[in-house]
Amino acid sequence: MIGVVVLGSTGSIGESTLDVLARHPDRFRLVAIGANRNVQKLAEQIRRWRPPYAVMANQGAARELASVLGGSVPQTRLLAGEGALEEVATLRETDCVMAAIVGAAGLRSTLAAARAGKRLLLANKESLVMSGPLLMQAVKDSGAVLLPIDSEHNAIFQALPREFDGDFGRAGVRRLWLTASGGPFLRATPAQLAQVTPEQACAHPNWVMGRKISVDSATLMNKGLEVIEASFLFRAKSAQIEVVIHPQSIVHSLVEYVDGSVLAQLGNPDMRTPIAHALAYPERIDPGVEALDLFAVASLGFERPDLDRFPSLRLAYRALQAGGSAPILLNAANEVAVASFLERRLAFHRIPELVEEVLERVAAASVQSLEDVLAADALARRTAMQRLETVTH
Ligand SMILES: NC(=O)c1ccc[n+]([C@@H]2O[C@H](COP(=O)([O-])OP(=O)(O)OC[C@H]3O[C@@H](n4cnc5c(N)ncnc54)[C@H](OP(=O)(O)O)[C@@H]3O)[C@@H](O)[C@H]2O)c1
């Protein structure tokens, strides 16, 4: 039995993970679940799964959870606070950690799982964007196994040779191609983009996702973060990563080889496929995903991204090329901008503008430690908040 911890269990990826686990009770044992403040959903999950541990990061929500449960599930130990996420990620009985917390909040628990040598299923792309070199070094030092959950990186992982070690020349790899659906505003004019509401931005045409990643998909910042993620995961230079718009979301990404071969992974847009792949790797298990009907799909389209209407992608390439703390600044400014947009304090088209302002105002510095990461993150957030004040008042 493989002991699994699901961090971010109340979210979209967390729920999909529990769905896959429920189909294979003979193979996986749920050790712990963790979330931030969704008391009702975590209580439901505790009643359904009765895991040995459940963590609520937010202290107030943790007290509320204890009172809602009222001792009705004595098998589950309730823990509170961010530190408890790290604690359950590193338990002896934990073999595998699904890192599915959204944003920078997932950084510490992801790093802790990597340092403890666990099988790390990485959905929380922001933690890799923020601490790529540190996280990859921690994985190497501890012998952890890092498997990407983002459907694009999971597809690339599947299309690369199994022994791939980042040496593009030896593996005969020319380029990595990340596909992007283009989001709900692929054909929108700049005037229409200026009017976009949070509800429209969160209604993705192909994927059901959390609100933050939905907005990132709509601005194409999600693809930008994925470019940076791919560069750390596969040791690719920015020139070796291409983005192609593929509105059907059937081809999840591709690897181009020097002999002209291009290998792709295809499937219905259902995150349970990459989740099942990473949970069972190198075996294959049934996650309950509908089989791909190529006759129904009929045709696949590909086009070049428009960097004028979607400048976030250009900004992400710029941050990757700048290196050091630049990806951290990009990520933090984006988190502030997206949260402000969701609170209706910032217009949709201002999201990349705010990110660009932060990249221009804060010089990228070198990053050697977690403290450096957190300092750059805090500085970028402060700068973004200050800019936001001047914009909105
Ligand atoms: N959804 C997708 O299809 C998809 C695909 C690829 C990658 N990803 C990545 O996967 C991650 C999760 O995405 P999602 O769509 O599942 O997001 P989501 O639905 O918004 O869920 C976010 C989860 O993170 C938890 N959380 C938030 N802040 C936290 C904190 N401070 N401490 C502990 N837990 C916290 C939330 O708990 P509460 O509910 O209690 O607030 C929730 O369980 C993101 O990094 C995203 O980029 C998602």
Coordinates of C-alpha atoms and ligand atoms in Angstrom, one line a residue:
M1 CA 0.0 0.0 0.0
I2 CA 1.3 3.4 -1.0
G3 CA 0.7 6.1 1.7
V4 CA -0.6 9.3 0.0
V5 CA -0.9 12.8 1.4
V6 CA -3.1 15.2 -0.5
L7 CA -2.3 18.9 0.2
G8 CA -4.9 21.2 -1.2
S9 CA -7.5 18.4 -1.0
T10 CA -10.5 20.7 -1.1
G11 CA -9.4 22.2 -4.5
S12 CA -10.0 21.0 -8.0
I13 CA -6.8 18.9 -8.3
G14 CA -7.2 17.7 -4.7
E15 CA -10.7 16.4 -5.4
S16 CA -9.6 14.8 -8.7
T17 CA -6.8 13.1 -6.8
L18 CA -9.2 11.7 -4.1
D19 CA -11.5 10.5 -7.0
V20 CA -8.6 8.5 -8.5
L21 CA -7.5 7.1 -5.1
A22 CA -11.1 6.0 -4.4
R23 CA -11.0 3.8 -7.5
H24 CA -7.9 2.0 -6.2
P25 CA -8.3 1.2 -2.5
D26 CA -6.1 -1.9 -2.9
R27 CA -3.2 0.2 -4.0
F28 CA -3.3 3.5 -2.1
R29 CA -3.9 4.5 1.5
L30 CA -4.8 8.1 2.3
V31 CA -2.5 9.2 5.2
A32 CA -3.4 12.9 5.3
I33 CA -5.4 15.7 3.7
G34 CA -4.8 19.4 4.0
A35 CA -6.5 22.7 3.1
N36 CA -6.7 26.3 4.2
R37 CA -10.2 27.4 5.2
N38 CA -12.9 25.4 3.5
V39 CA -14.3 23.8 6.7
Q40 CA -17.4 22.2 5.1
K41 CA -15.5 20.4 2.4
L42 CA -12.6 19.2 4.6
A43 CA -15.1 18.0 7.2
E44 CA -16.9 16.0 4.4
Q45 CA -13.6 14.5 3.3
I46 CA -12.7 13.6 6.8
R47 CA -16.0 11.8 7.3
R48 CA -15.7 10.0 4.0
W49 CA -12.0 9.0 4.3
R50 CA -11.2 8.9 8.0
P51 CA -7.5 9.6 7.3
P52 CA -5.0 9.4 10.2
Y53 CA -4.3 13.2 9.8
A54 CA -6.1 16.3 8.5
V55 CA -4.6 19.7 8.4
M56 CA -6.3 23.1 8.3
A57 CA -3.6 25.8 7.6
N58 CA -5.8 28.6 8.8
Q59 CA -6.0 28.6 12.7
G60 CA -9.5 30.0 12.9
A61 CA -10.8 27.6 10.3
A62 CA -9.1 24.7 12.2
R63 CA -11.0 25.6 15.4
E64 CA -14.2 25.7 13.4
L65 CA -13.5 22.4 11.9
A66 CA -12.9 20.8 15.3
S67 CA -16.2 22.2 16.5
V68 CA -18.1 21.0 13.3
L69 CA -16.7 17.5 13.7
G70 CA -17.3 17.5 17.4
G71 CA -15.2 14.4 18.0
S72 CA -17.3 12.3 15.6
V73 CA -14.2 11.0 13.7
P74 CA -11.8 9.9 16.4
Q75 CA -9.6 8.1 13.9
T76 CA -8.5 11.5 12.4
R77 CA -6.0 13.7 14.2
L78 CA -6.8 17.4 13.4
L79 CA -3.7 19.6 13.0
A80 CA -3.5 23.3 12.5
G81 CA -1.1 25.7 10.8
E82 CA 1.2 25.8 7.9
G83 CA 3.9 23.9 9.8
A84 CA 1.5 20.9 10.1
L85 CA 1.4 20.7 6.3
E86 CA 5.1 20.1 6.3
E87 CA 4.7 17.7 9.2
V88 CA 2.3 15.4 7.3
A89 CA 4.3 15.7 4.1
T90 CA 7.3 14.2 5.8
L91 CA 5.8 11.5 8.0
R92 CA 7.4 8.1 7.8
E93 CA 4.2 6.5 6.5
T94 CA 4.0 9.1 3.7
D95 CA 5.3 7.7 0.4
C96 CA 3.8 10.1 -2.0
V97 CA 2.7 13.8 -1.7
M98 CA 0.3 15.5 -4.0
A99 CA 1.3 19.2 -3.9
A100 CA -1.9 20.8 -5.0
I101 CA -2.0 24.0 -2.9
V102 CA -2.5 27.0 -5.1
G103 CA 0.2 29.7 -5.2
A104 CA 3.2 30.6 -3.1
A105 CA 1.4 29.1 -0.1
G106 CA 2.4 25.7 -1.3
L107 CA 6.1 26.4 -1.3
R108 CA 7.2 25.2 2.1
S109 CA 5.3 21.9 2.1
T110 CA 6.5 21.2 -1.4
L111 CA 10.1 21.8 -0.5
A112 CA 9.7 19.7 2.7
A113 CA 8.4 16.7 0.7
A114 CA 11.3 17.0 -1.7
R115 CA 13.8 17.3 1.1
A116 CA 12.3 14.2 2.8
G117 CA 12.8 12.1 -0.4
K118 CA 9.1 11.5 -1.1
R119 CA 7.5 10.9 -4.4
L120 CA 6.4 14.4 -5.2
L121 CA 3.4 14.9 -7.5
L122 CA 3.8 18.6 -8.4
A123 CA 0.6 20.4 -9.3
N124 CA 1.7 23.6 -7.4
K125 CA 3.7 25.1 -10.3
E126 CA 4.2 28.4 -8.4
S127 CA 6.5 26.7 -6.0
L128 CA 8.8 25.5 -8.8
V129 CA 8.7 28.9 -10.5
M130 CA 9.7 30.5 -7.2
S131 CA 12.4 28.0 -6.1
G132 CA 13.3 26.0 -9.2
P133 CA 17.0 25.5 -8.6
L134 CA 16.5 24.9 -4.8
L135 CA 13.7 22.4 -5.4
M136 CA 15.5 20.5 -8.1
Q137 CA 18.6 20.4 -5.9
A138 CA 16.6 19.1 -3.0
V139 CA 15.1 16.4 -5.2
K140 CA 18.5 15.3 -6.3
D141 CA 20.1 15.4 -2.8
S142 CA 17.3 13.4 -1.2
G143 CA 16.6 10.9 -4.0
A144 CA 13.0 12.2 -4.2
V145 CA 11.0 11.4 -7.4
L146 CA 9.4 14.4 -8.9
L147 CA 6.5 13.8 -11.3
P148 CA 4.7 16.7 -13.0
I149 CA 1.0 16.9 -12.7
D150 CA 0.5 19.9 -15.0
S151 CA -1.0 18.1 -18.1
E152 CA 1.6 19.8 -20.4
H153 CA 4.6 18.7 -18.4
N154 CA 3.2 15.3 -17.7
A155 CA 2.8 15.0 -21.5
I156 CA 6.4 16.0 -22.1
F157 CA 7.6 13.7 -19.4
Q158 CA 5.7 10.8 -21.1
A159 CA 7.1 11.8 -24.6
L160 CA 10.8 12.0 -23.4
P161 CA 13.0 9.0 -23.1
R162 CA 12.7 7.4 -19.7
E163 CA 16.4 7.9 -19.0
F164 CA 16.3 11.6 -19.9
D165 CA 18.6 13.6 -17.6
G166 CA 18.3 17.1 -19.1
D167 CA 21.0 16.5 -21.8
F168 CA 19.1 17.5 -24.9
G169 CA 22.0 16.6 -27.2
R170 CA 22.4 13.1 -25.9
A171 CA 18.7 12.4 -26.0
G172 CA 18.4 13.9 -29.5
V173 CA 15.8 16.4 -28.4
R174 CA 15.5 19.7 -30.3
R175 CA 12.6 21.5 -28.6
L176 CA 9.7 21.1 -26.2
W177 CA 6.3 22.3 -27.4
L178 CA 3.8 23.4 -24.8
T179 CA 0.2 23.5 -26.0
A180 CA -2.1 26.2 -24.7
S181 CA -5.9 26.3 -25.2
G182 CA -5.7 30.1 -25.5
G183 CA -8.4 30.4 -22.8
P184 CA -11.8 31.9 -23.0
F185 CA -10.7 35.1 -24.7
L186 CA -8.6 33.7 -27.6
R187 CA -10.5 35.7 -30.2
A188 CA -11.3 38.7 -28.0
T189 CA -10.4 42.2 -29.1
P190 CA -8.4 44.5 -26.8
A191 CA -11.6 46.5 -26.2
Q192 CA -13.4 43.3 -25.1
L193 CA -10.4 42.3 -22.9
A194 CA -10.7 45.6 -21.0
Q195 CA -14.3 44.6 -20.0
V196 CA -13.7 41.1 -18.9
T197 CA -15.3 40.1 -15.5
P198 CA -14.0 37.5 -13.0
E199 CA -17.0 35.2 -13.9
Q200 CA -16.1 35.3 -17.6
A201 CA -12.4 34.7 -16.8
C202 CA -13.1 31.7 -14.6
A203 CA -15.3 30.0 -17.2
H204 CA -12.6 28.0 -19.1
P205 CA -13.8 26.4 -22.3
N206 CA -12.1 23.0 -21.8
W207 CA -10.9 22.6 -18.2
V208 CA -12.7 22.9 -14.8
M209 CA -10.1 24.5 -12.5
G210 CA -9.6 26.7 -9.5
R211 CA -10.2 30.5 -9.8
K212 CA -6.5 31.6 -9.8
I213 CA -5.3 29.2 -12.5
S214 CA -8.5 30.0 -14.5
V215 CA -7.5 33.7 -14.6
D216 CA -3.9 32.7 -15.4
S217 CA -5.2 30.6 -18.3
A218 CA -7.2 33.6 -19.6
T219 CA -4.2 36.0 -19.5
L220 CA -1.8 33.2 -20.8
M221 CA 0.3 33.8 -17.6
N222 CA -0.4 30.2 -16.8
K223 CA 1.5 29.2 -20.0
G224 CA 4.2 31.6 -19.0
L225 CA 4.6 30.0 -15.6
E226 CA 4.6 26.7 -17.4
V227 CA 7.5 27.8 -19.7
I228 CA 9.5 28.5 -16.5
E229 CA 8.3 25.3 -14.9
A230 CA 9.5 23.3 -18.0
S231 CA 12.9 25.0 -18.0
F232 CA 13.5 23.8 -14.4
L233 CA 12.0 20.4 -14.7
F234 CA 13.6 19.4 -18.0
R235 CA 16.7 21.7 -17.8
A236 CA 15.6 23.5 -21.0
K237 CA 16.8 26.9 -22.2
S238 CA 14.1 29.4 -23.0
A239 CA 14.9 29.0 -26.8
Q240 CA 14.2 25.3 -26.5
I241 CA 10.6 25.9 -25.3
E242 CA 7.9 26.8 -27.7
V243 CA 4.3 27.6 -27.0
V244 CA 1.6 26.7 -29.6
I245 CA -2.1 27.5 -29.3
H246 CA -4.2 24.4 -29.6
P247 CA -7.8 25.3 -28.8
Q248 CA -9.2 21.7 -28.5
S249 CA -6.8 20.8 -25.5
I250 CA -6.5 17.2 -26.9
V251 CA -2.7 17.3 -27.6
H252 CA -1.3 18.0 -24.1
S253 CA 2.3 18.8 -25.3
L254 CA 5.0 17.6 -27.6
V255 CA 8.7 16.8 -27.8
E256 CA 10.5 17.5 -31.1
Y257 CA 13.5 15.3 -31.9
V258 CA 16.5 16.1 -34.2
D259 CA 15.4 13.4 -36.7
G260 CA 12.2 15.3 -37.4
S261 CA 10.0 13.1 -35.1
V262 CA 7.5 14.9 -32.9
L263 CA 6.1 12.8 -30.1
A264 CA 2.9 13.9 -28.4
Q265 CA 0.6 12.8 -25.6
L266 CA -3.1 13.0 -26.4
G267 CA -6.2 12.6 -24.2
N268 CA -9.4 14.1 -23.1
P269 CA -8.9 17.3 -21.0
D270 CA -9.3 15.5 -17.6
M271 CA -6.7 16.0 -14.9
R272 CA -7.3 12.5 -13.6
T273 CA -5.1 11.2 -16.4
P274 CA -1.8 13.0 -15.4
I275 CA -2.8 12.4 -11.7
A276 CA -3.2 8.6 -12.3
H277 CA 0.0 8.5 -14.4
A278 CA 2.0 10.1 -11.6
L279 CA 0.4 8.1 -8.8
A280 CA 1.0 4.7 -10.5
Y281 CA 4.2 5.5 -12.5
P282 CA 5.7 3.5 -14.1
E283 CA 2.5 1.4 -14.2
R284 CA -0.8 2.5 -15.6
I285 CA -4.1 2.6 -13.8
D286 CA -7.7 3.4 -14.8
P287 CA -8.7 6.9 -13.4
G288 CA -12.2 6.8 -14.8
V289 CA -11.4 9.1 -17.7
E290 CA -13.5 8.7 -20.8
A291 CA -11.6 7.1 -23.7
L292 CA -10.5 9.6 -26.4
D293 CA -12.8 9.4 -29.4
L294 CA -10.7 10.5 -32.4
F295 CA -13.7 10.3 -34.7
A296 CA -15.5 12.8 -32.5
V297 CA -12.4 15.1 -32.2
A298 CA -12.1 14.9 -36.0
S299 CA -9.6 17.8 -36.4
L300 CA -6.8 19.5 -34.4
G301 CA -5.9 23.1 -34.8
F302 CA -2.6 24.9 -34.0
E303 CA -1.7 28.6 -34.1
R304 CA 0.9 31.1 -33.0
P305 CA 0.1 32.9 -29.7
D306 CA -0.6 36.6 -30.0
L307 CA 1.9 38.3 -27.6
D308 CA 0.4 41.8 -28.2
R309 CA -3.0 40.8 -26.8
F310 CA -1.5 38.4 -24.2
P311 CA 1.7 40.1 -23.0
S312 CA 2.0 37.9 -19.9
L313 CA 3.6 35.1 -21.9
R314 CA 6.3 37.6 -23.2
L315 CA 6.9 38.7 -19.6
A316 CA 7.4 35.2 -18.4
Y317 CA 10.0 34.5 -21.1
R318 CA 11.7 37.8 -20.1
A319 CA 11.8 36.7 -16.4
L320 CA 13.2 33.3 -17.3
Q321 CA 15.9 34.9 -19.4
A322 CA 16.7 37.4 -16.7
G323 CA 17.1 34.5 -14.2
G324 CA 17.8 34.9 -10.4
S325 CA 14.8 36.3 -8.6
A326 CA 13.0 37.5 -11.7
P327 CA 10.6 34.4 -11.9
I328 CA 9.8 35.0 -8.2
L329 CA 9.0 38.7 -8.8
L330 CA 6.8 37.7 -11.8
N331 CA 4.9 35.1 -9.8
A332 CA 4.3 37.3 -6.8
A333 CA 3.2 40.3 -8.8
N334 CA 0.9 38.1 -10.8
E335 CA -0.6 36.6 -7.6
V336 CA -1.3 40.1 -6.3
A337 CA -2.7 41.2 -9.6
V338 CA -5.0 38.2 -10.0
A339 CA -6.3 38.5 -6.5
S340 CA -7.1 42.2 -7.1
F341 CA -8.8 41.3 -10.4
L342 CA -11.0 38.7 -8.6
E343 CA -11.9 41.3 -6.0
R344 CA -12.8 43.7 -8.9
R345 CA -10.1 46.2 -7.9
L346 CA -8.1 45.8 -11.1
A347 CA -9.2 45.5 -14.8
F348 CA -8.3 42.3 -16.6
H349 CA -6.0 44.0 -19.1
R350 CA -4.1 45.7 -16.2
I351 CA -2.9 42.3 -14.8
P352 CA 0.1 42.1 -17.1
E353 CA 0.7 45.8 -16.8
L354 CA 1.0 45.5 -13.1
V355 CA 3.4 42.5 -13.5
E356 CA 5.5 44.4 -15.9
E357 CA 5.7 47.5 -13.6
V358 CA 7.0 45.3 -10.8
L359 CA 9.6 43.6 -13.1
E360 CA 10.7 47.1 -14.1
R361 CA 10.9 48.5 -10.6
V362 CA 12.5 45.6 -8.7
A363 CA 15.9 44.5 -9.9
A364 CA 16.4 40.7 -10.1
A365 CA 18.8 39.5 -7.5
S366 CA 20.7 36.2 -7.1
V367 CA 18.9 33.5 -5.1
Q368 CA 20.8 31.1 -2.9
S369 CA 18.3 30.1 -0.1
L370 CA 14.7 29.8 0.9
E371 CA 15.2 33.1 2.7
D372 CA 16.2 34.8 -0.5
V373 CA 13.1 33.4 -2.2
L374 CA 10.8 34.6 0.5
A375 CA 12.5 38.1 0.6
A376 CA 12.1 38.5 -3.2
D377 CA 8.5 37.3 -3.0
A378 CA 7.7 39.8 -0.2
L379 CA 9.4 42.7 -2.0
A380 CA 7.5 42.0 -5.2
R381 CA 4.2 41.8 -3.3
R382 CA 4.9 45.1 -1.5
T383 CA 5.8 46.8 -4.8
A384 CA 2.7 45.4 -6.5
M385 CA 0.4 46.6 -3.7
Q386 CA 1.9 50.1 -3.8
R387 CA 1.5 50.3 -7.5
L388 CA -2.1 49.0 -7.1
E389 CA -2.8 51.8 -4.6
T390 CA -1.7 54.5 -7.1
V391 CA -3.6 52.9 -9.9
T392 CA -6.9 52.4 -8.1
H393 CA -7.0 55.7 -6.1
Ligands
LIG1 N1 -7.0 22.7 -11.7 C1 -6.3 22.3 -12.6 O1 -6.8 21.7 -13.6 C2 -4.8 22.4 -12.6 C3 -4.0 21.9 -13.6 C4 -2.6 22.0 -13.5 C5 -2.0 22.6 -12.4 N2 -2.8 23.1 -11.4 C6 -2.1 23.7 -10.3 O2 -2.5 23.0 -9.1 C7 -2.6 23.9 -8.0 C8 -4.0 23.9 -7.4 O3 -4.9 24.3 -8.4 P1 -6.5 24.1 -8.2 O4 -7.1 24.4 -9.5 O5 -6.8 22.8 -7.6 O6 -6.8 25.3 -7.2 P2 -8.1 25.4 -6.2 O7 -9.2 24.6 -6.7 O8 -8.3 26.9 -6.0 O9 -7.6 24.7 -4.8 C9 -6.6 25.3 -4.1 C10 -6.3 24.4 -2.9 O10 -5.2 25.0 -2.2 C11 -5.7 25.2 -0.8 N3 -5.0 26.3 -0.2 C12 -5.0 27.6 -0.6 N4 -4.2 28.4 0.2 C13 -3.7 27.6 1.1 C14 -2.9 27.7 2.2 N5 -2.4 29.0 2.6 N6 -2.5 26.7 3.0 C15 -3.0 25.4 2.7 N7 -3.8 25.2 1.6 C16 -4.2 26.2 0.9 C17 -7.2 25.4 -0.9 O11 -7.8 25.2 0.4 P3 -9.2 25.9 0.8 O12 -10.2 25.2 -0.2 O13 -9.4 25.4 2.2 O14 -9.1 27.3 0.6 C18 -7.5 24.3 -1.9 O15 -7.5 23.1 -1.3 C19 -2.3 25.3 -8.6 O16 -0.9 25.6 -8.4 C20 -2.5 25.2 -10.1 O17 -1.7 26.0 -10.9 C21 -4.2 23.0 -11.5

